[in-house]
Coordinates of N, CA and C in Angstrom, one line a residue:
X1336 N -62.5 8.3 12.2 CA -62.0 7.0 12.8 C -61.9 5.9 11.8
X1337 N -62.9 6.3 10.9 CA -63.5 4.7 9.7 C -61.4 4.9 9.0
X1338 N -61.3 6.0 8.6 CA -59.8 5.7 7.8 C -59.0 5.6 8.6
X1339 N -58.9 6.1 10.1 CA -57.6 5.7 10.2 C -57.8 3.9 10.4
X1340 N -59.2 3.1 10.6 CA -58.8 2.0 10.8 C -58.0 1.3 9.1
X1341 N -58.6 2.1 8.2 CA -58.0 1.4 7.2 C -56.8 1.6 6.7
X1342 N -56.1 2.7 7.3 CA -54.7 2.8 7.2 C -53.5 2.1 8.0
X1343 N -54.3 1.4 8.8 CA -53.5 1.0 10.1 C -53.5 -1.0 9.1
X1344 N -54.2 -1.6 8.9 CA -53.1 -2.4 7.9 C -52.6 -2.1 7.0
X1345 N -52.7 -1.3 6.1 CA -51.7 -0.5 5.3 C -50.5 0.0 5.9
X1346 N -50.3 0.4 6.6 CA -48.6 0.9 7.6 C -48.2 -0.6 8.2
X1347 N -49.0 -1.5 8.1 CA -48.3 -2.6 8.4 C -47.7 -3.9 7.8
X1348 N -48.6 -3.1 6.6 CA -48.1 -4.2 5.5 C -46.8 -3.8 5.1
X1349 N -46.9 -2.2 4.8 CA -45.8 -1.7 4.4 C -44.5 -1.5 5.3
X1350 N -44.6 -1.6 6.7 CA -43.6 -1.7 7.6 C -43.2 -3.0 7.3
X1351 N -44.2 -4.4 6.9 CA -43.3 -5.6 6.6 C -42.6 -6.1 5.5
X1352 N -42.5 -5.1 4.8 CA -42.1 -5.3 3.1 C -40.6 -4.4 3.7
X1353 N -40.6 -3.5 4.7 CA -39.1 -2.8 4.7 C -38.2 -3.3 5.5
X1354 N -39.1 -4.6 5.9 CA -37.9 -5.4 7.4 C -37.1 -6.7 6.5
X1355 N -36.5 -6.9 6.2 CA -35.8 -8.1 5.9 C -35.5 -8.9 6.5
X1356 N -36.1 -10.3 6.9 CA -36.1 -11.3 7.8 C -34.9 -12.3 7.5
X1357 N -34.9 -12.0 6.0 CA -33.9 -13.1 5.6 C -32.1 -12.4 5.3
X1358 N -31.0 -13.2 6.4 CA -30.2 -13.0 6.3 C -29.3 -12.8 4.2
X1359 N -28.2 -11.9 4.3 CA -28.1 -11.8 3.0 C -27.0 -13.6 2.7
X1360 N -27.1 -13.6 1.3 CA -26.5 -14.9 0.7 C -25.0 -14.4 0.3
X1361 N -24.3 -16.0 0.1 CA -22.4 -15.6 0.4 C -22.6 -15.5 -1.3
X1362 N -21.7 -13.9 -1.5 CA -21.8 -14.3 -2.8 C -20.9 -15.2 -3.8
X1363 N -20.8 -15.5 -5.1 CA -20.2 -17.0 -5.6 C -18.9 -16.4 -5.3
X1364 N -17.9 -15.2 -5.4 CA -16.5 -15.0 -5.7 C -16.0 -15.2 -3.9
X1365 N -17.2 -14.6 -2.8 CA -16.7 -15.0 -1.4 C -16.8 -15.8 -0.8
X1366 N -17.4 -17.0 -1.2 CA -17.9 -18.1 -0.8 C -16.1 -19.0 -1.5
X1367 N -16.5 -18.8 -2.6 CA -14.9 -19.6 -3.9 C -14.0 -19.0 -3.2
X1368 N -13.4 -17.6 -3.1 CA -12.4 -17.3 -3.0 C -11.8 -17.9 -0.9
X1369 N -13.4 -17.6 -0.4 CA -12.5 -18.3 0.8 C -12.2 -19.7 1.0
X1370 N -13.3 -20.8 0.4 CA -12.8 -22.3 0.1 C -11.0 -22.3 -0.1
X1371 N -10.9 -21.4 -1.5 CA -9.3 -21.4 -1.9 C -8.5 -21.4 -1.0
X1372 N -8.3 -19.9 -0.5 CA -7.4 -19.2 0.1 C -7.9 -19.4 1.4
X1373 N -8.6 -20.0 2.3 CA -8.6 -20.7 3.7 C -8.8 -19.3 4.7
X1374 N -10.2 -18.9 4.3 CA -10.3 -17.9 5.3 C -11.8 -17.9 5.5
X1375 N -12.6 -17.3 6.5 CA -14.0 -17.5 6.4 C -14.6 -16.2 5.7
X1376 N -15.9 -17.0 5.1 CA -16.6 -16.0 4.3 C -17.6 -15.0 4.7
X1377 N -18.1 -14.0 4.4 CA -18.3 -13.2 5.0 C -19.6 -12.4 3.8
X1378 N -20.7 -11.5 4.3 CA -21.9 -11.5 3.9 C -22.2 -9.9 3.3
X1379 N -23.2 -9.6 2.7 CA -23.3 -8.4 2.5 C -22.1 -7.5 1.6
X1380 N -22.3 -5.9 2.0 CA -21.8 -5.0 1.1 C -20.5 -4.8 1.8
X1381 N -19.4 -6.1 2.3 CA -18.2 -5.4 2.3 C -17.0 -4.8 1.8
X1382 N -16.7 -4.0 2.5 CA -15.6 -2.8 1.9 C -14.0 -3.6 1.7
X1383 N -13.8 -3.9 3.1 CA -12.6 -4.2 3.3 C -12.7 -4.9 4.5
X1384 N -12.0 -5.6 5.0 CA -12.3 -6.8 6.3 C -10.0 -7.3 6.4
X1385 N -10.4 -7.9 8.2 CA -8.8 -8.3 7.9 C -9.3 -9.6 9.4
X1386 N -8.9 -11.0 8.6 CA -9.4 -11.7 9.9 C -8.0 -12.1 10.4
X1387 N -8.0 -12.1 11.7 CA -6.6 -12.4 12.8 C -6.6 -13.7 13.0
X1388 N -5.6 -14.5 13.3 CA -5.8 -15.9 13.5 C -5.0 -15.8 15.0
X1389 N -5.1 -15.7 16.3 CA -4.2 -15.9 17.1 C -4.2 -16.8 18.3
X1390 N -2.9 -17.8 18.3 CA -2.9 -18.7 19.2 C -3.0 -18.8 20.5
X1391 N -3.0 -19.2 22.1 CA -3.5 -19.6 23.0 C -2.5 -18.6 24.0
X1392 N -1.5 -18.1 23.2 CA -0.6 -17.5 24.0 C -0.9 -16.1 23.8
X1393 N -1.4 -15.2 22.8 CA -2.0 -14.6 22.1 C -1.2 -13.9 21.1
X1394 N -0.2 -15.0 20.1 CA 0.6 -14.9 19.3 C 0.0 -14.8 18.1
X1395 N 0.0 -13.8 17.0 CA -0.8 -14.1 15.9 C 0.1 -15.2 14.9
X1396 N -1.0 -16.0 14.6 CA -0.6 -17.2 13.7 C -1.0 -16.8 12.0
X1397 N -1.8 -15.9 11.9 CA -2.4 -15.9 10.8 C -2.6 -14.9 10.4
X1398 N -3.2 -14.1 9.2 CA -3.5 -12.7 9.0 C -3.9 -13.1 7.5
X1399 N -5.0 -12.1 7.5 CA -5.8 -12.3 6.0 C -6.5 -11.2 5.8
X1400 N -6.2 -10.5 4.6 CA -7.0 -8.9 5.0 C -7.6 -9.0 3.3
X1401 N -8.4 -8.0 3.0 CA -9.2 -8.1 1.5 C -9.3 -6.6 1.3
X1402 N -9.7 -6.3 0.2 CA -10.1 -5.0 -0.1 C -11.1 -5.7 -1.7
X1403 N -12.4 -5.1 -1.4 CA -13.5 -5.3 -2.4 C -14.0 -3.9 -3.0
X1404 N -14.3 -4.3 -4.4 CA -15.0 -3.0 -5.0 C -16.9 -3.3 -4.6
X1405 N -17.5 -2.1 -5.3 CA -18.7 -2.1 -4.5 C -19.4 -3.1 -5.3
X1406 N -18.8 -3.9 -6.5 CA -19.6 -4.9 -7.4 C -19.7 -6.2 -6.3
X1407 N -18.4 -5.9 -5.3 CA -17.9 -7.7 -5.0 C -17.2 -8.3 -5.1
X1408 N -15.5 -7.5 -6.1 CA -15.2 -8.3 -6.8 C -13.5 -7.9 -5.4
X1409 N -12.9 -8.6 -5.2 CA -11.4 -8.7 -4.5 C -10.9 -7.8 -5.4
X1410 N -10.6 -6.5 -5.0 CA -9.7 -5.9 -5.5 C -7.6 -6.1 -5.3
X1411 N -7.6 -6.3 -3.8 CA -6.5 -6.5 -3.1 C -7.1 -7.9 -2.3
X1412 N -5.8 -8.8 -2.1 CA -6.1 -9.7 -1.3 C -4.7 -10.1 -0.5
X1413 N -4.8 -10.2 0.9 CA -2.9 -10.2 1.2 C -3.2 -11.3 2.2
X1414 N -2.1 -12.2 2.5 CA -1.9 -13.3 3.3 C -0.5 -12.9 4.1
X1415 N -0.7 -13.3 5.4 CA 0.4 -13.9 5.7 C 0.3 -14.7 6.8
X1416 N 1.2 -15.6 7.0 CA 1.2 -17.1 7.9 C 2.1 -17.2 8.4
X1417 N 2.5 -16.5 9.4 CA 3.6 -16.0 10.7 C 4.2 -17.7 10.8
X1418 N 3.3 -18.7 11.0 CA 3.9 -19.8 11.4 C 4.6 -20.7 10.7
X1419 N 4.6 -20.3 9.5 CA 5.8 -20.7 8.5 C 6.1 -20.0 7.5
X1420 N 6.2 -18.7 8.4 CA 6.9 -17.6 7.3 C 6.8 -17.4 6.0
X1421 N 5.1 -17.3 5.5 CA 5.2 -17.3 4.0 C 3.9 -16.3 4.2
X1422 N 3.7 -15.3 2.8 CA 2.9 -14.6 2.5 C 2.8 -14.3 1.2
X1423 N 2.3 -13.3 0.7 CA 1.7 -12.9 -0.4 C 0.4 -11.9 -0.9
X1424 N 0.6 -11.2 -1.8 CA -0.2 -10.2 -2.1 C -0.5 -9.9 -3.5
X1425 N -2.0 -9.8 -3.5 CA -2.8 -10.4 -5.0 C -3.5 -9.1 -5.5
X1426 N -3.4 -8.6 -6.2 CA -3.9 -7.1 -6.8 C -4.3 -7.2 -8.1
X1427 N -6.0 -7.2 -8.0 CA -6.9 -6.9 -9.3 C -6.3 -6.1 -10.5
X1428 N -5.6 -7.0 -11.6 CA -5.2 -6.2 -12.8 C -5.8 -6.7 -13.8
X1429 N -7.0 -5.6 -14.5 CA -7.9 -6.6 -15.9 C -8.3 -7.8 -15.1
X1430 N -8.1 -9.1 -15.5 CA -8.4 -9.9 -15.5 C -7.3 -11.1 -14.9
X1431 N -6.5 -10.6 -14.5 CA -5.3 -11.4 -13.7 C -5.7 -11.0 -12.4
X1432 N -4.6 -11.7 -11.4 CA -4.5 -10.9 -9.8 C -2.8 -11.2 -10.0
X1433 N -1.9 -9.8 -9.6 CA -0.5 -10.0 -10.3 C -0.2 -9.9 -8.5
X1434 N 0.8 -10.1 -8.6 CA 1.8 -10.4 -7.4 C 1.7 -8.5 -7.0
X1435 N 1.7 -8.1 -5.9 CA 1.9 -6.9 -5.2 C 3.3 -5.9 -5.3
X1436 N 4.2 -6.9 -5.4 CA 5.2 -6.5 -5.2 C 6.2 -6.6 -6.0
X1437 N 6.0 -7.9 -7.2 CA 6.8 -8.1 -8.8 C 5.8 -8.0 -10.1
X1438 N 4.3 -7.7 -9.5 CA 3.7 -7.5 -10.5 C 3.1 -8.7 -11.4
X1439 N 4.2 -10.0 -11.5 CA 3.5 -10.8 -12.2 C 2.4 -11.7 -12.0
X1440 N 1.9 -11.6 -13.2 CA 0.5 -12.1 -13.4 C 0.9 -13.8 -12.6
X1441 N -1.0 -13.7 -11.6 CA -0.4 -15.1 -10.5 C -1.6 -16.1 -11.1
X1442 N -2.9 -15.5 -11.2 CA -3.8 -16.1 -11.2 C -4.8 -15.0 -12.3
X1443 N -5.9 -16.0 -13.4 CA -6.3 -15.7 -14.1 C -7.6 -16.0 -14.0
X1444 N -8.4 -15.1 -14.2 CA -10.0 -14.2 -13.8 C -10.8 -14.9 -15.1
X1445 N -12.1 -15.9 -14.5 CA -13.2 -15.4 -15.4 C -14.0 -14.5 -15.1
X1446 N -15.0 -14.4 -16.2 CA -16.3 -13.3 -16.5 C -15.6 -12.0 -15.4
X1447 N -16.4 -11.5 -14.1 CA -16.0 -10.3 -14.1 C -14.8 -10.5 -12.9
X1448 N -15.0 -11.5 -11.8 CA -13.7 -11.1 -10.8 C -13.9 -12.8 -10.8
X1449 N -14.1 -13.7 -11.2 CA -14.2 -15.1 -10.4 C -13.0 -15.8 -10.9
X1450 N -12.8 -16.9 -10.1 CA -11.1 -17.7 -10.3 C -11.3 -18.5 -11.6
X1451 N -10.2 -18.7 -12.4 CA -10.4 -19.1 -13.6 C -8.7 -20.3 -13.7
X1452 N -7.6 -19.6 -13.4 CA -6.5 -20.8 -13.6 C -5.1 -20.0 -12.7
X1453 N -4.8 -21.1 -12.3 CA -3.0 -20.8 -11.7 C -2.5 -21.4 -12.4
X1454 N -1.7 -20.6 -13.2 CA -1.2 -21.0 -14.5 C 0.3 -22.0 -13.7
X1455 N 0.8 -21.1 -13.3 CA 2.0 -21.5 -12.4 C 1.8 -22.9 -12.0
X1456 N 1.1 -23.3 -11.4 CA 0.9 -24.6 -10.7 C 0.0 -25.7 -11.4
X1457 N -0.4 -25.2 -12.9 CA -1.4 -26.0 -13.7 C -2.7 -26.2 -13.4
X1458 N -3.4 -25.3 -12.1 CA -4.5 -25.5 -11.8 C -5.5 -24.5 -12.2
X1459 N -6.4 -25.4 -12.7 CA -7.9 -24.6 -13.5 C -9.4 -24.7 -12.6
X1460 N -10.0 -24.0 -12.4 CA -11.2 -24.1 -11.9 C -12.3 -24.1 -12.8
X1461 N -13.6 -24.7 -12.1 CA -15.2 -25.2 -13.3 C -15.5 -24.3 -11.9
X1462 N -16.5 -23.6 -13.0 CA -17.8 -22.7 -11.9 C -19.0 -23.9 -12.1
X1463 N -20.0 -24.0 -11.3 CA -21.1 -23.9 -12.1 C -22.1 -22.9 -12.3
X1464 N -23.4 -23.2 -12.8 CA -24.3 -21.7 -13.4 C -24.9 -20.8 -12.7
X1465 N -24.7 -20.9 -11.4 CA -24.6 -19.5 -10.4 C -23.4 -18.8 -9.9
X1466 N -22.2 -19.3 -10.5 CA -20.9 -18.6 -11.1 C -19.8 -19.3 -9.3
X1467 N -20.4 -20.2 -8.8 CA -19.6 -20.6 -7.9 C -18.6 -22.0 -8.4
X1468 N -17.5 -21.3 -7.6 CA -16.2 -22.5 -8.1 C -16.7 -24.1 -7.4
X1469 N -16.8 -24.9 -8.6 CA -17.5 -26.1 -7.9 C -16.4 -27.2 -8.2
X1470 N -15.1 -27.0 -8.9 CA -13.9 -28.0 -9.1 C -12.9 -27.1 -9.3
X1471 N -11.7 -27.8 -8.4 CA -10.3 -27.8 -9.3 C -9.6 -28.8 -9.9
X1472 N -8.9 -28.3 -11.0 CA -8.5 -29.6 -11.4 C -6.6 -29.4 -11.9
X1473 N -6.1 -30.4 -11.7 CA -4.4 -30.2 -11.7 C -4.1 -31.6 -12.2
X1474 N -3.0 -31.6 -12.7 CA -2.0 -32.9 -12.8 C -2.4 -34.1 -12.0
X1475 N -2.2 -33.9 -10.9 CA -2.3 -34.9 -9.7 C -3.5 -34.8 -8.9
X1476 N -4.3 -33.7 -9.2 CA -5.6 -33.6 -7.9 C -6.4 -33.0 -8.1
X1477 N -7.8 -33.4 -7.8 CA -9.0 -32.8 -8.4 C -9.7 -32.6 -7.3
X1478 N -10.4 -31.6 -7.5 CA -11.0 -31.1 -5.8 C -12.8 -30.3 -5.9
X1479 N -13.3 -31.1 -5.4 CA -14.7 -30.7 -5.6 C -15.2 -29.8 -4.3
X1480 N -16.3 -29.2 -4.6 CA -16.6 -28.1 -3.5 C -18.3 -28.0 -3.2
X1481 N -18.9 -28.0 -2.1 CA -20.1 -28.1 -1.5 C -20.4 -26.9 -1.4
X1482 N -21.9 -26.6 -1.4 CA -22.3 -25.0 -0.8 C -23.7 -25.3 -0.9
X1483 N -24.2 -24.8 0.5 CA -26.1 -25.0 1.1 C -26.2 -23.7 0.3
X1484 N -27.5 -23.7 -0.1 CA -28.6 -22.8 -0.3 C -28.1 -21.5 -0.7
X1485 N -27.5 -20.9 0.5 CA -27.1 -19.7 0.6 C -25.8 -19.2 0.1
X1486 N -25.1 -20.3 -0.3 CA -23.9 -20.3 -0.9 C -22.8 -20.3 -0.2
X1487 N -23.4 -21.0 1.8 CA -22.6 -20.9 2.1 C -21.2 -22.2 1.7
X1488 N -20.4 -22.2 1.9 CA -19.8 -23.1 1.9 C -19.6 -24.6 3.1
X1489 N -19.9 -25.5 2.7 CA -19.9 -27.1 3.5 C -19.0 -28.0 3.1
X1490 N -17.7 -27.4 2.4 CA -16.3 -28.5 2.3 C -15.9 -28.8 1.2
X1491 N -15.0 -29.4 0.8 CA -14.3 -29.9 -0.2 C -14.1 -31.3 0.0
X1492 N -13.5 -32.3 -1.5 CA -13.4 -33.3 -0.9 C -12.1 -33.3 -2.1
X1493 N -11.1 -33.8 -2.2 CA -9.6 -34.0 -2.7 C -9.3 -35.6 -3.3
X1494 N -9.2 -35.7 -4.4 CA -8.9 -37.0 -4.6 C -7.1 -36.7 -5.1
X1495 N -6.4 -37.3 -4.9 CA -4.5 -37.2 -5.2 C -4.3 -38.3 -4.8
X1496 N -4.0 -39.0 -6.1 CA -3.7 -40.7 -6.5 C -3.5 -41.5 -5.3
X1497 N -5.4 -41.6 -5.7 CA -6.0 -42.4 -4.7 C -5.9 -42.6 -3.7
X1498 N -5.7 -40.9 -3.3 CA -6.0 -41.1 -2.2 C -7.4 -39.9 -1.5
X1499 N -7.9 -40.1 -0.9 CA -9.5 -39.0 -0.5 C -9.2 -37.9 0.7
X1500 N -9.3 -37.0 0.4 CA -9.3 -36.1 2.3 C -10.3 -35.6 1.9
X1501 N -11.6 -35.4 2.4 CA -13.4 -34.9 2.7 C -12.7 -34.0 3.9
X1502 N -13.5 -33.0 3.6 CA -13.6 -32.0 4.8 C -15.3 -31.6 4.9
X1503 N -16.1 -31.8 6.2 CA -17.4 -31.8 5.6 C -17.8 -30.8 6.8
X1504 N -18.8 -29.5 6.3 CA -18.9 -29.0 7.8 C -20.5 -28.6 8.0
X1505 N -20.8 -28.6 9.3 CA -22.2 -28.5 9.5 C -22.5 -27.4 9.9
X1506 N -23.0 -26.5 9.5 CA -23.4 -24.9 10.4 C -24.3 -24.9 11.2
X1507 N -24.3 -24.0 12.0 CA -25.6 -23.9 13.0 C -26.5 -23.9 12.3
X1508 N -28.1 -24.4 12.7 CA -29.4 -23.9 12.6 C -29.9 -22.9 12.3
X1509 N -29.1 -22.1 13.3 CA -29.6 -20.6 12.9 C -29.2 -20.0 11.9
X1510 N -29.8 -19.2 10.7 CA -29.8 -19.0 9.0 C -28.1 -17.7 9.5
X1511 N -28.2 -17.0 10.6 CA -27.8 -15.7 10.8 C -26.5 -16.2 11.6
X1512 N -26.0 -17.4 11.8 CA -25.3 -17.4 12.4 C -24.2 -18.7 11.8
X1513 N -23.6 -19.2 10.6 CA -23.4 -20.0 9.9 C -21.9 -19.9 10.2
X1514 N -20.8 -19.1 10.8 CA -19.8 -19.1 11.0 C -19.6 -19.9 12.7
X1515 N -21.2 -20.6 13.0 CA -20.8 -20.9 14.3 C -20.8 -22.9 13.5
X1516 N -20.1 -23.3 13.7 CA -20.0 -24.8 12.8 C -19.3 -25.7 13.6
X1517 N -19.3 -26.9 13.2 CA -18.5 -28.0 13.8 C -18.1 -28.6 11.9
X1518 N -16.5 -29.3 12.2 CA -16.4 -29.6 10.4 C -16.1 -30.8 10.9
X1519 N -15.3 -32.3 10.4 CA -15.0 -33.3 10.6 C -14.1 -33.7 9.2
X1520 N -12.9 -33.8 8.9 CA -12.0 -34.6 8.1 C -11.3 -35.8 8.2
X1521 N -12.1 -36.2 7.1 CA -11.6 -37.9 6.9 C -10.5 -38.1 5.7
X1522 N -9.7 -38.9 6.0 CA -8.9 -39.2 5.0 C -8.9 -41.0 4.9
X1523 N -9.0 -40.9 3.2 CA -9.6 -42.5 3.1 C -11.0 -43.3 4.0
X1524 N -12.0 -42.1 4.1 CA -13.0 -42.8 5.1 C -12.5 -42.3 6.9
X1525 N -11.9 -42.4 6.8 CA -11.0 -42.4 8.1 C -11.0 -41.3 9.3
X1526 N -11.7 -40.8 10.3 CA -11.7 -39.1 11.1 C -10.2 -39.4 11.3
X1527 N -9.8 -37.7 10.6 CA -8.5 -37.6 11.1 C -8.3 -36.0 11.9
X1528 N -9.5 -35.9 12.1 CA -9.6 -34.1 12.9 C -10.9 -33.5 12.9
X1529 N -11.2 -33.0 13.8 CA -12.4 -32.4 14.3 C -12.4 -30.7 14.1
X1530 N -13.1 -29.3 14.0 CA -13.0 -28.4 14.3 C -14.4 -28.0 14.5
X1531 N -14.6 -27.0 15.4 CA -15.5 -26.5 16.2 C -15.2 -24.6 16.3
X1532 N -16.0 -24.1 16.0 CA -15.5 -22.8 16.0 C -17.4 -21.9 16.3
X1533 N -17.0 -21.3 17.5 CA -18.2 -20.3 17.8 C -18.0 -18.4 18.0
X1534 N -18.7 -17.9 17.6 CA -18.6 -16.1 17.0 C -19.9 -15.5 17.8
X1535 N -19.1 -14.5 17.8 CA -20.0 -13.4 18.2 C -20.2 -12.4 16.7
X1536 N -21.7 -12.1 16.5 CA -21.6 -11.5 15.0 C -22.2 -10.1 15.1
X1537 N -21.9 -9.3 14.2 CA -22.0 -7.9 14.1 C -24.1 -7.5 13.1
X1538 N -24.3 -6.7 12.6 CA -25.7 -6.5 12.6 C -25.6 -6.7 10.7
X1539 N -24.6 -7.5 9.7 CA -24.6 -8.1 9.1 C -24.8 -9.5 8.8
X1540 N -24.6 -10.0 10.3 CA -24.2 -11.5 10.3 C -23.2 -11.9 9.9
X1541 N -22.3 -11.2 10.2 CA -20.7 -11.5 10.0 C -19.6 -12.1 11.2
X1542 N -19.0 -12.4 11.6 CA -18.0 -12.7 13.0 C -17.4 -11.6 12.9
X1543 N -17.7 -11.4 14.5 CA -16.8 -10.2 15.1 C -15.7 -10.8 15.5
X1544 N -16.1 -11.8 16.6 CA -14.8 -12.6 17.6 C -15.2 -13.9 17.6
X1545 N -14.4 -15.0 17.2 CA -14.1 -16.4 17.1 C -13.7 -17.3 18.5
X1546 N -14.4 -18.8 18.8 CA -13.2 -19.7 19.2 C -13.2 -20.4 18.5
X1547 N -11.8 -20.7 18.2 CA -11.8 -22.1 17.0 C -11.0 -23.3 17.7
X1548 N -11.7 -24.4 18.3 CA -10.9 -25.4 18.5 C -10.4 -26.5 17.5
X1549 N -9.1 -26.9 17.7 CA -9.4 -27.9 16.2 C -8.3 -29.4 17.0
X1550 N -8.9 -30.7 16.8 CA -8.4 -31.6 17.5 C -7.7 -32.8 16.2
X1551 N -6.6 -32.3 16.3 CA -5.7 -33.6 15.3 C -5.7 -34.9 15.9
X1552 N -6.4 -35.9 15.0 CA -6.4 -37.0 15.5 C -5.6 -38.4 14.9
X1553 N -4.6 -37.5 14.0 CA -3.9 -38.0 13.3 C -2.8 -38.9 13.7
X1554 N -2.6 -37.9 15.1 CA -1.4 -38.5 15.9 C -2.1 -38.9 17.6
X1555 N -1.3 -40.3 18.2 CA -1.6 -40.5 19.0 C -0.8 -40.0 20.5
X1556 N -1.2 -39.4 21.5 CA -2.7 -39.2 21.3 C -2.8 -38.0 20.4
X1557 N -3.9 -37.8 20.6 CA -4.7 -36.5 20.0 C -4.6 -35.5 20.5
X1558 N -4.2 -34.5 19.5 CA -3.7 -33.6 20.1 C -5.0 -31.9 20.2
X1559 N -5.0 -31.0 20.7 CA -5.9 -30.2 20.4 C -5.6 -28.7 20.7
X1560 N -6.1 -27.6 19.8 CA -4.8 -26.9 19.5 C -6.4 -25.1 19.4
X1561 N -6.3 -24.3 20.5 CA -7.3 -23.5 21.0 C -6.6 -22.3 19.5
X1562 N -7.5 -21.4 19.4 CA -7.0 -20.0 18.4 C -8.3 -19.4 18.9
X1563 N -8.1 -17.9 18.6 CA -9.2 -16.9 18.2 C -9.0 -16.1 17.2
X1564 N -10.3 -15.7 16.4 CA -10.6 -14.9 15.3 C -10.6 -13.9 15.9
X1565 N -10.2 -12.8 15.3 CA -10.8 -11.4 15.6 C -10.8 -10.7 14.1
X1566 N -11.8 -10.5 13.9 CA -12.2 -10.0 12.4 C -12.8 -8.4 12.6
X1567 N -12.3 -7.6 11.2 CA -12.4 -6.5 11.6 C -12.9 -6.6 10.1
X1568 N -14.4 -5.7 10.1 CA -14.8 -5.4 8.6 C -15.1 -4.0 8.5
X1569 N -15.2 -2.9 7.2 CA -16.0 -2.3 7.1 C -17.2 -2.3 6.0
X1570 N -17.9 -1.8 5.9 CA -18.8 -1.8 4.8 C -19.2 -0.9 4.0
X1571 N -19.9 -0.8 2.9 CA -20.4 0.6 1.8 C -21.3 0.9 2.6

């Protein structure tokens, strides 16, 4: 009886060392690459993921799909935006991401997959020393970038001759549930839009299914404009 009492905190110390309490952190290239390219970020060892954007009628407005290697790094990345007919497809070559379909080099890679310059458009990005994109910078506009703890992402702020647009966002409380947020954008000081978006999440802490309200307050009155997420991931 005397050992099994002494094995019985031993099986429970060791049972608490195999549980992981703490959700995983956004890494620097998923955190950067969704700021960029306007899609939400997502956690852990994913494979490949494709998030749906569809409107109130249940028209898809949006489409954003990825393919990652097991380092992390965007191997494939495709866009398209039904609502004004434009798209595009970005494929990991060396150190470029070349166009899908003409091959040319679009965008240029530091260290192992992170954003480094759009040569095309004159825009360069600054990491800082945990390898997250924390500026862009261009001719006309320089754009800085927020991220809590976890790396999640909390907004950008845009300065383009002199003029400011902040996008600032607040996540839930809950560490596991950070795609549930409210954001607010000001331009010159000024609220010019609201968004609010709540998920149902899978056993990564990822979004399964979205609502995203978002209220333009730009125009009077104000207008407010309902979508849902439907996000499909898999994982290693």
């Amino acid at each position: 009886m005397k050992r099994l009492l002494l094995l019985t905190p031993l099986l429970v110390l060791l049972a608490g060392c195999d549980k992981n309490d703490s959700p995983a952190a956004f890494s620097p290239e998923m955190a950067s690459f969704s700021n960029e390219f306007d899609f939400d970020p997502l956690r852990g060892p994913v494979k490949d993921f494709s998030q749906t954007l569809m409107n109130e009628k249940g028209e898809v407005a949006k489409r954003v799909s990825g393919r990652m290697s097991e380092e992390g790094c965007f191997d494939v990345l495709e866009f398209h935006d039904l609502e004004n007919e434009t798209g595009a497809t970005l494929v990991l070559d060396a150190n470029y991401y070349v166009d899908g379909i003409t091959q040319e080099k679009k965008v240029r890679l530091q260290g192992k997959c992170q954003l480094a310059e759009l040569p095309a458009a004159g825009v360069a990005w600054e990491t800082n020393d945990e390898g997250f994109v924390v500026k862009s910078l261009s001719k006309d506009r320089e754009v800085e970038y927020q991220y809590d703890k976890e790396g999640y992402p909390l907004g950008k702020t845009s300065q383009t001759k002199g003029d400011t647009l902040a996008i600032m966002s607040t996540p839930s409380e809950d560490p596991r549930k950070k795609l549930d947020y409210t954001s607010v954008t000001l331009f010159n000081k000024q609220p010019v839009g609201n968004v609010k978006q709540r998920c149902d999440y899978d056993r990564h802490d990822n979004p399964l299914n979205c609502e995203l309200e978002m209220i333009d307050m730009s125009v009077n009155p104000a207008t407010t404009l309902r979508y849902t997420i439907k996000n499909v991931i898999d994982y290693y």
